Amino acid sequence: MAISIESLSVSRGGVNLLQGVDIELENGQAGILRGPNGVGKTTLLRALAGLQPVESGTIKCSLEDICYSGHADGVKPTLTVQENLEFWANIFGSPSIREVAEKFMIIELLNTKVGNLSAGQKRRVGLARLGLTGRQVWLLDEPTVSLDETSVKIFGNIIKDHLSEDGCALIATHIDLGLENSAQIIDLLEFQSNSGDLSSSNEAFL
């Protein structure tokens, strides 16, 4: 099992959002989180990535296996694309950035400063970090923001390649990535807290 979530409850801003979340994803499987804005998709992913505490429940997956990609691109605008990728490659011990740059369609941008790129190009540079981590479990929060239709299809194929190599992905998205026929669709409305009770943690003050 790549990741197992049992009876998980999470909160945001001191208010309980989700309770009793049960998700199991095997190697080679993707899960797609669905639900309206504010239901708790981002909060759940951040909790799984270890970025905020959980109220209760268990997460069976090592943080060393997880790579989280949130709303921010996570790139330095004053550095070139190559310098940004080399920074992440050095952190994760990746031998080369060229294959990843080709896969994410940024090979011709390597010598360009990120600050001069379009929003879609910056997004592709940010997502390229996924290919440098070597991590098994990808947690993706609306990864296709700013991507055009062609880039969305290419990124969907990148996720499929990751799954074919025994990777796993849990994705918050309403965009068709070409995974719907094989992915586990998880509607978070089923786990929405009805109480509106205040959280017992200090998360609101973090």
mmCIF file with all atom_site columns, N, CA and C in Angstrom, residues 132-204:
data_model
loop_
_atom_site.group_PDB
_atom_site.id
_atom_site.type_symbol
_atom_site.label_atom_id
_atom_site.label_alt_id
_atom_site.label_comp_id
_atom_site.label_asym_id
_atom_site.label_entity_id
_atom_site.label_seq_id
_atom_site.pdbx_PDB_ins_code
_atom_site.Cartn_x
_atom_site.Cartn_y
_atom_site.Cartn_z
_atom_site.occupancy
_atom_site.B_iso_or_equiv
_atom_site.pdbx_formal_charge
_atom_site.auth_seq_id
_atom_site.auth_comp_id
_atom_site.auth_asym_id
_atom_site.auth_atom_id
_atom_site.pdbx_PDB_model_num
ATOM 1   N N  . LEU A 1 132 ? 12.207  15.453 -10.211 1.00 0.00 ? 132 LEU A N  1
ATOM 2   C CA . LEU A 1 132 ? 13.558  15.460 -9.646  1.00 0.00 ? 132 LEU A CA 1
ATOM 3   C C  . LEU A 1 132 ? 13.619  14.868 -8.248  1.00 0.00 ? 132 LEU A C  1
ATOM 4   N N  . THR A 1 133 ? 12.472  14.636 -7.641  1.00 0.00 ? 133 THR A N  1
ATOM 5   C CA . THR A 1 133 ? 12.456  14.235 -6.233  1.00 0.00 ? 133 THR A CA 1
ATOM 6   C C  . THR A 1 133 ? 12.733  12.755 -6.020  1.00 0.00 ? 133 THR A C  1
ATOM 7   N N  . GLY A 1 134 ? 12.307  11.926 -6.961  1.00 0.00 ? 134 GLY A N  1
ATOM 8   C CA . GLY A 1 134 ? 12.408  10.485 -6.770  1.00 0.00 ? 134 GLY A CA 1
ATOM 9   C C  . GLY A 1 134 ? 11.420  9.955  -5.742  1.00 0.00 ? 134 GLY A C  1
ATOM 10  N N  . ARG A 1 135 ? 10.474  10.790 -5.337  1.00 0.00 ? 135 ARG A N  1
ATOM 11  C CA . ARG A 1 135 ? 9.495   10.383 -4.323  1.00 0.00 ? 135 ARG A CA 1
ATOM 12  C C  . ARG A 1 135 ? 8.381   9.553  -4.957  1.00 0.00 ? 135 ARG A C  1
ATOM 13  N N  . GLN A 1 136 ? 7.865   8.604  -4.194  1.00 0.00 ? 136 GLN A N  1
ATOM 14  C CA . GLN A 1 136 ? 6.856   7.679  -4.702  1.00 0.00 ? 136 GLN A CA 1
ATOM 15  C C  . GLN A 1 136 ? 5.457   8.286  -4.725  1.00 0.00 ? 136 GLN A C  1
ATOM 16  N N  . VAL A 1 137 ? 5.114   9.050  -3.681  1.00 0.00 ? 137 VAL A N  1
ATOM 17  C CA . VAL A 1 137 ? 3.751   9.554  -3.518  1.00 0.00 ? 137 VAL A CA 1
ATOM 18  C C  . VAL A 1 137 ? 3.708   11.046 -3.836  1.00 0.00 ? 137 VAL A C  1
ATOM 19  N N  . TRP A 1 138 ? 2.946   11.405 -4.873  1.00 0.00 ? 138 TRP A N  1
ATOM 20  C CA . TRP A 1 138 ? 2.778   12.815 -5.240  1.00 0.00 ? 138 TRP A CA 1
ATOM 21  C C  . TRP A 1 138 ? 1.448   13.306 -4.693  1.00 0.00 ? 138 TRP A C  1
ATOM 22  N N  . LEU A 1 139 ? 1.492   14.394 -3.909  1.00 0.00 ? 139 LEU A N  1
ATOM 23  C CA . LEU A 1 139 ? 0.291   15.070 -3.430  1.00 0.00 ? 139 LEU A CA 1
ATOM 24  C C  . LEU A 1 139 ? 0.161   16.371 -4.211  1.00 0.00 ? 139 LEU A C  1
ATOM 25  N N  . LEU A 1 140 ? -0.865  16.489 -5.030  1.00 0.00 ? 140 LEU A N  1
ATOM 26  C CA . LEU A 1 140 ? -0.968  17.585 -5.983  1.00 0.00 ? 140 LEU A CA 1
ATOM 27  C C  . LEU A 1 140 ? -2.239  18.386 -5.750  1.00 0.00 ? 140 LEU A C  1
ATOM 28  N N  . ASP A 1 141 ? -2.058  19.678 -5.469  1.00 0.00 ? 141 ASP A N  1
ATOM 29  C CA . ASP A 1 141 ? -3.195  20.559 -5.188  1.00 0.00 ? 141 ASP A CA 1
ATOM 30  C C  . ASP A 1 141 ? -3.425  21.475 -6.383  1.00 0.00 ? 141 ASP A C  1
ATOM 31  N N  . GLU A 1 142 ? -4.461  21.193 -7.168  1.00 0.00 ? 142 GLU A N  1
ATOM 32  C CA . GLU A 1 142 ? -4.802  21.947 -8.369  1.00 0.00 ? 142 GLU A CA 1
ATOM 33  C C  . GLU A 1 142 ? -3.540  22.183 -9.231  1.00 0.00 ? 142 GLU A C  1
ATOM 34  N N  . PRO A 1 143 ? -2.899  21.116 -9.672  1.00 0.00 ? 143 PRO A N  1
ATOM 35  C CA . PRO A 1 143 ? -1.620  21.262 -10.379 1.00 0.00 ? 143 PRO A CA 1
ATOM 36  C C  . PRO A 1 143 ? -1.715  21.907 -11.750 1.00 0.00 ? 143 PRO A C  1
ATOM 37  N N  . THR A 1 144 ? -2.901  21.937 -12.347 1.00 0.00 ? 144 THR A N  1
ATOM 38  C CA . THR A 1 144 ? -3.016  22.432 -13.722 1.00 0.00 ? 144 THR A CA 1
ATOM 39  C C  . THR A 1 144 ? -3.362  23.920 -13.809 1.00 0.00 ? 144 THR A C  1
ATOM 40  N N  . VAL A 1 145 ? -3.370  24.627 -12.673 1.00 0.00 ? 145 VAL A N  1
ATOM 41  C CA . VAL A 1 145 ? -3.637  26.066 -12.699 1.00 0.00 ? 145 VAL A CA 1
ATOM 42  C C  . VAL A 1 145 ? -2.634  26.745 -13.635 1.00 0.00 ? 145 VAL A C  1
ATOM 43  N N  . SER A 1 146 ? -3.125  27.591 -14.536 1.00 0.00 ? 146 SER A N  1
ATOM 44  C CA . SER A 1 146 ? -2.333  28.368 -15.507 1.00 0.00 ? 146 SER A CA 1
ATOM 45  C C  . SER A 1 146 ? -1.867  27.548 -16.707 1.00 0.00 ? 146 SER A C  1
ATOM 46  N N  . LEU A 1 147 ? -2.131  26.249 -16.741 1.00 0.00 ? 147 LEU A N  1
ATOM 47  C CA . LEU A 1 147 ? -1.702  25.433 -17.874 1.00 0.00 ? 147 LEU A CA 1
ATOM 48  C C  . LEU A 1 147 ? -2.744  25.482 -18.995 1.00 0.00 ? 147 LEU A C  1
ATOM 49  N N  . ASP A 1 148 ? -2.260  25.536 -20.244 1.00 0.00 ? 148 ASP A N  1
ATOM 50  C CA . ASP A 1 148 ? -3.179  25.479 -21.375 1.00 0.00 ? 148 ASP A CA 1
ATOM 51  C C  . ASP A 1 148 ? -3.581  24.024 -21.641 1.00 0.00 ? 148 ASP A C  1
ATOM 52  N N  . GLU A 1 149 ? -4.473  23.819 -22.590 1.00 0.00 ? 149 GLU A N  1
ATOM 53  C CA . GLU A 1 149 ? -5.031  22.491 -22.833 1.00 0.00 ? 149 GLU A CA 1
ATOM 54  C C  . GLU A 1 149 ? -3.956  21.476 -23.198 1.00 0.00 ? 149 GLU A C  1
ATOM 55  N N  . THR A 1 150 ? -3.012  21.887 -24.040 1.00 0.00 ? 150 THR A N  1
ATOM 56  C CA . THR A 1 150 ? -1.940  20.976 -24.445 1.00 0.00 ? 150 THR A CA 1
ATOM 57  C C  . THR A 1 150 ? -1.078  20.583 -23.249 1.00 0.00 ? 150 THR A C  1
ATOM 58  N N  . SER A 1 151 ? -0.744  21.573 -22.409 1.00 0.00 ? 151 SER A N  1
ATOM 59  C CA . SER A 1 151 ? 0.083   21.300 -21.241 1.00 0.00 ? 151 SER A CA 1
ATOM 60  C C  . SER A 1 151 ? -0.632  20.396 -20.244 1.00 0.00 ? 151 SER A C  1
ATOM 61  N N  . VAL A 1 152 ? -1.944  20.551 -20.121 1.00 0.00 ? 152 VAL A N  1
ATOM 62  C CA . VAL A 1 152 ? -2.723  19.685 -19.229 1.00 0.00 ? 152 VAL A CA 1
ATOM 63  C C  . VAL A 1 152 ? -2.622  18.238 -19.688 1.00 0.00 ? 152 VAL A C  1
ATOM 64  N N  . LYS A 1 153 ? -2.751  18.005 -20.998 1.00 0.00 ? 153 LYS A N  1
ATOM 65  C CA . LYS A 1 153 ? -2.665  16.638 -21.521 1.00 0.00 ? 153 LYS A CA 1
ATOM 66  C C  . LYS A 1 153 ? -1.277  16.052 -21.292 1.00 0.00 ? 153 LYS A C  1
ATOM 67  N N  . ILE A 1 154 ? -0.261  16.868 -21.506 1.00 0.00 ? 154 ILE A N  1
ATOM 68  C CA . ILE A 1 154 ? 1.106   16.396 -21.304 1.00 0.00 ? 154 ILE A CA 1
ATOM 69  C C  . ILE A 1 154 ? 1.341   16.055 -19.838 1.00 0.00 ? 154 ILE A C  1
ATOM 70  N N  . PHE A 1 155 ? 0.837   16.905 -18.944 1.00 0.00 ? 155 PHE A N  1
ATOM 71  C CA . PHE A 1 155 ? 1.013   16.627 -17.526 1.00 0.00 ? 155 PHE A CA 1
ATOM 72  C C  . PHE A 1 155 ? 0.246   15.378 -17.112 1.00 0.00 ? 155 PHE A C  1
ATOM 73  N N  . GLY A 1 156 ? -0.925  15.166 -17.705 1.00 0.00 ? 156 GLY A N  1
ATOM 74  C CA . GLY A 1 156 ? -1.663  13.932 -17.434 1.00 0.00 ? 156 GLY A CA 1
ATOM 75  C C  . GLY A 1 156 ? -0.853  12.708 -17.822 1.00 0.00 ? 156 GLY A C  1
ATOM 76  N N  . ASN A 1 157 ? -0.145  12.783 -18.946 1.00 0.00 ? 157 ASN A N  1
ATOM 77  C CA . ASN A 1 157 ? 0.696   11.668 -19.374 1.00 0.00 ? 157 ASN A CA 1
ATOM 78  C C  . ASN A 1 157 ? 1.896   11.479 -18.447 1.00 0.00 ? 157 ASN A C  1
ATOM 79  N N  . ILE A 1 158 ? 2.421   12.586 -17.901 1.00 0.00 ? 158 ILE A N  1
ATOM 80  C CA . ILE A 1 158 ? 3.529   12.493 -16.943 1.00 0.00 ? 158 ILE A CA 1
ATOM 81  C C  . ILE A 1 158 ? 3.071   11.752 -15.688 1.00 0.00 ? 158 ILE A C  1
ATOM 82  N N  . ILE A 1 159 ? 1.856   12.052 -15.235 1.00 0.00 ? 159 ILE A N  1
ATOM 83  C CA . ILE A 1 159 ? 1.328   11.337 -14.071 1.00 0.00 ? 159 ILE A CA 1
ATOM 84  C C  . ILE A 1 159 ? 1.159   9.854  -14.399 1.00 0.00 ? 159 ILE A C  1
ATOM 85  N N  . LYS A 1 160 ? 0.672   9.551  -15.597 1.00 0.00 ? 160 LYS A N  1
ATOM 86  C CA . LYS A 1 160 ? 0.519   8.142  -15.997 1.00 0.00 ? 160 LYS A CA 1
ATOM 87  C C  . LYS A 1 160 ? 1.869   7.435  -15.996 1.00 0.00 ? 160 LYS A C  1
ATOM 88  N N  . ASP A 1 161 ? 2.901   8.113  -16.479 1.00 0.00 ? 161 ASP A N  1
ATOM 89  C CA . ASP A 1 161 ? 4.246   7.518  -16.465 1.00 0.00 ? 161 ASP A CA 1
ATOM 90  C C  . ASP A 1 161 ? 4.692   7.237  -15.032 1.00 0.00 ? 161 ASP A C  1
ATOM 91  N N  . HIS A 1 162 ? 4.399   8.189  -14.142 1.00 0.00 ? 162 HIS A N  1
ATOM 92  C CA . HIS A 1 162 ? 4.754   8.018  -12.734 1.00 0.00 ? 162 HIS A CA 1
ATOM 93  C C  . HIS A 1 162 ? 4.041   6.803  -12.145 1.00 0.00 ? 162 HIS A C  1
ATOM 94  N N  . LEU A 1 163 ? 2.773   6.639  -12.474 1.00 0.00 ? 163 LEU A N  1
ATOM 95  C CA . LEU A 1 163 ? 2.007   5.502  -11.970 1.00 0.00 ? 163 LEU A CA 1
ATOM 96  C C  . LEU A 1 163 ? 2.524   4.191  -12.550 1.00 0.00 ? 163 LEU A C  1
ATOM 97  N N  . SER A 1 164 ? 2.942   4.214  -13.800 1.00 0.00 ? 164 SER A N  1
ATOM 98  C CA . SER A 1 164 ? 3.448   2.987  -14.444 1.00 0.00 ? 164 SER A CA 1
ATOM 99  C C  . SER A 1 164 ? 4.753   2.514  -13.822 1.00 0.00 ? 164 SER A C  1
ATOM 100 N N  . GLU A 1 165 ? 5.429   3.421  -13.113 1.00 0.00 ? 165 GLU A N  1
ATOM 101 C CA . GLU A 1 165 ? 6.676   3.079  -12.434 1.00 0.00 ? 165 GLU A CA 1
ATOM 102 C C  . GLU A 1 165 ? 6.436   2.825  -10.944 1.00 0.00 ? 165 GLU A C  1
ATOM 103 N N  . ASP A 1 166 ? 5.210   2.381  -10.618 1.00 0.00 ? 166 ASP A N  1
ATOM 104 C CA . ASP A 1 166 ? 4.798   2.058  -9.244  1.00 0.00 ? 166 ASP A CA 1
ATOM 105 C C  . ASP A 1 166 ? 4.679   3.278  -8.352  1.00 0.00 ? 166 ASP A C  1
ATOM 106 N N  . GLY A 1 167 ? 4.536   4.453  -8.952  1.00 0.00 ? 167 GLY A N  1
ATOM 107 C CA . GLY A 1 167 ? 4.280   5.651  -8.177  1.00 0.00 ? 167 GLY A CA 1
ATOM 108 C C  . GLY A 1 167 ? 2.816   5.729  -7.790  1.00 0.00 ? 167 GLY A C  1
ATOM 109 N N  . CYS A 1 168 ? 2.480   6.763  -7.051  1.00 0.00 ? 168 CYS A N  1
ATOM 110 C CA . CYS A 1 168 ? 1.113   6.972  -6.579  1.00 0.00 ? 168 CYS A CA 1
ATOM 111 C C  . CYS A 1 168 ? 0.855   8.475  -6.580  1.00 0.00 ? 168 CYS A C  1
ATOM 112 N N  . ALA A 1 169 ? -0.383  8.878  -6.818  1.00 0.00 ? 169 ALA A N  1
ATOM 113 C CA . ALA A 1 169 ? -0.706  10.305 -6.833  1.00 0.00 ? 169 ALA A CA 1
ATOM 114 C C  . ALA A 1 169 ? -2.087  10.537 -6.233  1.00 0.00 ? 169 ALA A C  1
ATOM 115 N N  . LEU A 1 170 ? -2.163  11.530 -5.344  1.00 0.00 ? 170 LEU A N  1
ATOM 116 C CA . LEU A 1 170 ? -3.443  11.976 -4.797  1.00 0.00 ? 170 LEU A CA 1
ATOM 117 C C  . LEU A 1 170 ? -3.605  13.427 -5.220  1.00 0.00 ? 170 LEU A C  1
ATOM 118 N N  . ILE A 1 171 ? -4.658  13.700 -6.014  1.00 0.00 ? 171 ILE A N  1
ATOM 119 C CA . ILE A 1 171 ? -4.749  14.962 -6.730  1.00 0.00 ? 171 ILE A CA 1
ATOM 120 C C  . ILE A 1 171 ? -6.075  15.659 -6.430  1.00 0.00 ? 171 ILE A C  1
ATOM 121 N N  . ALA A 1 172 ? -5.992  16.924 -6.039  1.00 0.00 ? 172 ALA A N  1
ATOM 122 C CA . ALA A 1 172 ? -7.187  17.757 -5.919  1.00 0.00 ? 172 ALA A CA 1
ATOM 123 C C  . ALA A 1 172 ? -7.360  18.508 -7.225  1.00 0.00 ? 172 ALA A C  1
ATOM 124 N N  . THR A 1 173 ? -8.367  18.147 -8.004  1.00 0.00 ? 173 THR A N  1
ATOM 125 C CA . THR A 1 173 ? -8.571  18.795 -9.301  1.00 0.00 ? 173 THR A CA 1
ATOM 126 C C  . THR A 1 173 ? -9.987  18.534 -9.799  1.00 0.00 ? 173 THR A C  1
ATOM 127 N N  . HIS A 1 174 ? -10.478 19.490 -10.597 1.00 0.00 ? 174 HIS A N  1
ATOM 128 C CA . HIS A 1 174 ? -11.740 19.301 -11.306 1.00 0.00 ? 174 HIS A CA 1
ATOM 129 C C  . HIS A 1 174 ? -11.490 19.165 -12.809 1.00 0.00 ? 174 HIS A C  1
ATOM 130 N N  . ILE A 1 175 ? -10.207 19.154 -13.195 1.00 0.00 ? 175 ILE A N  1
ATOM 131 C CA . ILE A 1 175 ? -9.826  19.059 -14.589 1.00 0.00 ? 175 ILE A CA 1
ATOM 132 C C  . ILE A 1 175 ? -9.643  17.605 -14.988 1.00 0.00 ? 175 ILE A C  1
ATOM 133 N N  . ASP A 1 176 ? -10.050 17.262 -16.202 1.00 0.00 ? 176 ASP A N  1
ATOM 134 C CA . ASP A 1 176 ? -9.874  15.906 -16.717 1.00 0.00 ? 176 ASP A CA 1
ATOM 135 C C  . ASP A 1 176 ? -8.414  15.705 -17.113 1.00 0.00 ? 176 ASP A C  1
ATOM 136 N N  . LEU A 1 177 ? -7.719  14.859 -16.367 1.00 0.00 ? 177 LEU A N  1
ATOM 137 C CA . LEU A 1 177 ? -6.322  14.554 -16.654 1.00 0.00 ? 177 LEU A CA 1
ATOM 138 C C  . LEU A 1 177 ? -6.171  13.234 -17.400 1.00 0.00 ? 177 LEU A C  1
ATOM 139 N N  . GLY A 1 178 ? -7.289  12.674 -17.822 1.00 0.00 ? 178 GLY A N  1
ATOM 140 C CA . GLY A 1 178 ? -7.241  11.390 -18.517 1.00 0.00 ? 178 GLY A CA 1
ATOM 141 C C  . GLY A 1 178 ? -7.058  10.213 -17.584 1.00 0.00 ? 178 GLY A C  1
ATOM 142 N N  . LEU A 1 179 ? -7.322  10.422 -16.294 1.00 0.00 ? 179 LEU A N  1
ATOM 143 C CA . LEU A 1 179 ? -7.126  9.374  -15.294 1.00 0.00 ? 179 LEU A CA 1
ATOM 144 C C  . LEU A 1 179 ? -8.435  8.840  -14.726 1.00 0.00 ? 179 LEU A C  1
ATOM 145 N N  . GLU A 1 180 ? -9.526  9.498  -15.058 1.00 0.00 ? 180 GLU A N  1
ATOM 146 C CA . GLU A 1 180 ? -10.787 9.236  -14.378 1.00 0.00 ? 180 GLU A CA 1
ATOM 147 C C  . GLU A 1 180 ? -11.248 7.781  -14.479 1.00 0.00 ? 180 GLU A C  1
ATOM 148 N N  . ASN A 1 181 ? -10.954 7.108  -15.599 1.00 0.00 ? 181 ASN A N  1
ATOM 149 C CA . ASN A 1 181 ? -11.422 5.736  -15.783 1.00 0.00 ? 181 ASN A CA 1
ATOM 150 C C  . ASN A 1 181 ? -10.697 4.740  -14.883 1.00 0.00 ? 181 ASN A C  1
ATOM 151 N N  . SER A 1 182 ? -9.504  5.106  -14.436 1.00 0.00 ? 182 SER A N  1
ATOM 152 C CA . SER A 1 182 ? -8.716  4.182  -13.617 1.00 0.00 ? 182 SER A CA 1
ATOM 153 C C  . SER A 1 182 ? -8.492  4.681  -12.194 1.00 0.00 ? 182 SER A C  1
ATOM 154 N N  . ALA A 1 183 ? -8.707  5.964  -11.959 1.00 0.00 ? 183 ALA A N  1
ATOM 155 C CA . ALA A 1 183 ? -8.413  6.539  -10.648 1.00 0.00 ? 183 ALA A CA 1
ATOM 156 C C  . ALA A 1 183 ? -9.563  6.303  -9.663  1.00 0.00 ? 183 ALA A C  1
ATOM 157 N N  . GLN A 1 184 ? -9.231  6.366  -8.390  1.00 0.00 ? 184 GLN A N  1
ATOM 158 C CA . GLN A 1 184 ? -10.231 6.329  -7.324  1.00 0.00 ? 184 GLN A CA 1
ATOM 159 C C  . GLN A 1 184 ? -10.743 7.752  -7.112  1.00 0.00 ? 184 GLN A C  1
ATOM 160 N N  . ILE A 1 185 ? -12.037 7.966  -7.320  1.00 0.00 ? 185 ILE A N  1
ATOM 161 C CA . ILE A 1 185 ? -12.647 9.287  -7.139  1.00 0.00 ? 185 ILE A CA 1
ATOM 162 C C  . ILE A 1 185 ? -13.134 9.395  -5.693  1.00 0.00 ? 185 ILE A C  1
ATOM 163 N N  . ILE A 1 186 ? -12.655 10.429 -4.989  1.00 0.00 ? 186 ILE A N  1
ATOM 164 C CA . ILE A 1 186 ? -12.954 10.586 -3.570  1.00 0.00 ? 186 ILE A CA 1
ATOM 165 C C  . ILE A 1 186 ? -13.705 11.895 -3.361  1.00 0.00 ? 186 ILE A C  1
ATOM 166 N N  . ASP A 1 187 ? -14.986 11.805 -3.065  1.00 0.00 ? 187 ASP A N  1
ATOM 167 C CA . ASP A 1 187 ? -15.823 12.988 -2.830  1.00 0.00 ? 187 ASP A CA 1
ATOM 168 C C  . ASP A 1 187 ? -15.740 13.346 -1.351  1.00 0.00 ? 187 ASP A C  1
ATOM 169 N N  . LEU A 1 188 ? -15.066 14.459 -1.048  1.00 0.00 ? 188 LEU A N  1
ATOM 170 C CA . LEU A 1 188 ? -14.857 14.831 0.351   1.00 0.00 ? 188 LEU A CA 1
ATOM 171 C C  . LEU A 1 188 ? -16.121 15.305 1.049   1.00 0.00 ? 188 LEU A C  1
ATOM 172 N N  . LEU A 1 189 ? -17.194 15.554 0.299   1.00 0.00 ? 189 LEU A N  1
ATOM 173 C CA . LEU A 1 189 ? -18.465 15.891 0.943   1.00 0.00 ? 189 LEU A CA 1
ATOM 174 C C  . LEU A 1 189 ? -18.934 14.757 1.842   1.00 0.00 ? 189 LEU A C  1
ATOM 175 N N  . GLU A 1 190 ? -18.519 13.537 1.513   1.00 0.00 ? 190 GLU A N  1
ATOM 176 C CA . GLU A 1 190 ? -18.907 12.384 2.328   1.00 0.00 ? 190 GLU A CA 1
ATOM 177 C C  . GLU A 1 190 ? -18.278 12.435 3.712   1.00 0.00 ? 190 GLU A C  1
ATOM 178 N N  . PHE A 1 191 ? -17.189 13.189 3.853   1.00 0.00 ? 191 PHE A N  1
ATOM 179 C CA . PHE A 1 191 ? -16.468 13.241 5.118   1.00 0.00 ? 191 PHE A CA 1
ATOM 180 C C  . PHE A 1 191 ? -16.544 14.618 5.781   1.00 0.00 ? 191 PHE A C  1
ATOM 181 N N  . GLN A 1 192 ? -17.424 15.464 5.259   1.00 0.00 ? 192 GLN A N  1
ATOM 182 C CA . GLN A 1 192 ? -17.518 16.816 5.786   1.00 0.00 ? 192 GLN A CA 1
ATOM 183 C C  . GLN A 1 192 ? -18.062 16.798 7.212   1.00 0.00 ? 192 GLN A C  1
ATOM 184 N N  . SER A 1 193 ? -17.386 17.559 8.065   1.00 0.00 ? 193 SER A N  1
ATOM 185 C CA . SER A 1 193 ? -17.841 17.654 9.455   1.00 0.00 ? 193 SER A CA 1
ATOM 186 C C  . SER A 1 193 ? -19.142 18.442 9.511   1.00 0.00 ? 193 SER A C  1
ATOM 187 N N  . ASN A 1 194 ? -20.108 17.920 10.232  1.00 0.00 ? 194 ASN A N  1
ATOM 188 C CA . ASN A 1 194 ? -21.414 18.582 10.334  1.00 0.00 ? 194 ASN A CA 1
ATOM 189 C C  . ASN A 1 194 ? -21.526 19.466 11.569  1.00 0.00 ? 194 ASN A C  1
ATOM 190 N N  . SER A 1 195 ? -20.544 19.340 12.446  1.00 0.00 ? 195 SER A N  1
ATOM 191 C CA . SER A 1 195 ? -20.705 20.015 13.736  1.00 0.00 ? 195 SER A CA 1
ATOM 192 C C  . SER A 1 195 ? -20.310 21.482 13.708  1.00 0.00 ? 195 SER A C  1
ATOM 193 N N  . GLY A 1 196 ? -19.259 21.799 12.910  1.00 0.00 ? 196 GLY A N  1
ATOM 194 C CA . GLY A 1 196 ? -18.722 23.150 12.937  1.00 0.00 ? 196 GLY A CA 1
ATOM 195 C C  . GLY A 1 196 ? -18.033 23.467 14.245  1.00 0.00 ? 196 GLY A C  1
ATOM 196 N N  . ASP A 1 197 ? -17.722 22.416 15.021  1.00 0.00 ? 197 ASP A N  1
ATOM 197 C CA . ASP A 1 197 ? -17.082 22.610 16.320  1.00 0.00 ? 197 ASP A CA 1
ATOM 198 C C  . ASP A 1 197 ? -15.676 23.166 16.144  1.00 0.00 ? 197 ASP A C  1
ATOM 199 N N  . LEU A 1 198 ? -15.197 23.847 17.175  1.00 0.00 ? 198 LEU A N  1
ATOM 200 C CA . LEU A 1 198 ? -13.840 24.345 17.151  1.00 0.00 ? 198 LEU A CA 1
ATOM 201 C C  . LEU A 1 198 ? -12.857 23.204 17.297  1.00 0.00 ? 198 LEU A C  1
ATOM 202 N N  . SER A 1 199 ? -11.723 23.344 16.651  1.00 0.00 ? 199 SER A N  1
ATOM 203 C CA . SER A 1 199 ? -10.666 22.358 16.737  1.00 0.00 ? 199 SER A CA 1
ATOM 204 C C  . SER A 1 199 ? -10.065 22.353 18.133  1.00 0.00 ? 199 SER A C  1
ATOM 205 N N  . SER A 1 200 ? -9.528  21.194 18.519  1.00 0.00 ? 200 SER A N  1
ATOM 206 C CA . SER A 1 200 ? -8.861  21.085 19.805  1.00 0.00 ? 200 SER A CA 1
ATOM 207 C C  . SER A 1 200 ? -7.379  21.374 19.705  1.00 0.00 ? 200 SER A C  1
ATOM 208 N N  . SER A 1 201 ? -6.864  21.542 18.460  1.00 0.00 ? 201 SER A N  1
ATOM 209 C CA . SER A 1 201 ? -5.436  21.785 18.271  1.00 0.00 ? 201 SER A CA 1
ATOM 210 C C  . SER A 1 201 ? -5.144  23.274 18.268  1.00 0.00 ? 201 SER A C  1
ATOM 211 N N  . ASN A 1 202 ? -3.857  23.610 18.162  1.00 0.00 ? 202 ASN A N  1
ATOM 212 C CA . ASN A 1 202 ? -3.428  24.998 18.080  1.00 0.00 ? 202 ASN A CA 1
ATOM 213 C C  . ASN A 1 202 ? -3.159  25.418 16.648  1.00 0.00 ? 202 ASN A C  1
ATOM 214 N N  . GLU A 1 203 ? -3.732  24.663 15.695  1.00 0.00 ? 203 GLU A N  1
ATOM 215 C CA . GLU A 1 203 ? -3.456  24.918 14.274  1.00 0.00 ? 203 GLU A CA 1
ATOM 216 C C  . GLU A 1 203 ? -3.781  26.342 13.868  1.00 0.00 ? 203 GLU A C  1
ATOM 217 N N  . ALA A 1 204 ? -4.777  26.948 14.495  1.00 0.00 ? 204 ALA A N  1
ATOM 218 C CA . ALA A 1 204 ? -5.194  28.303 14.115  1.00 0.00 ? 204 ALA A CA 1
ATOM 219 C C  . ALA A 1 204 ? -4.103  29.332 14.391  1.00 0.00 ? 204 ALA A C  1
#
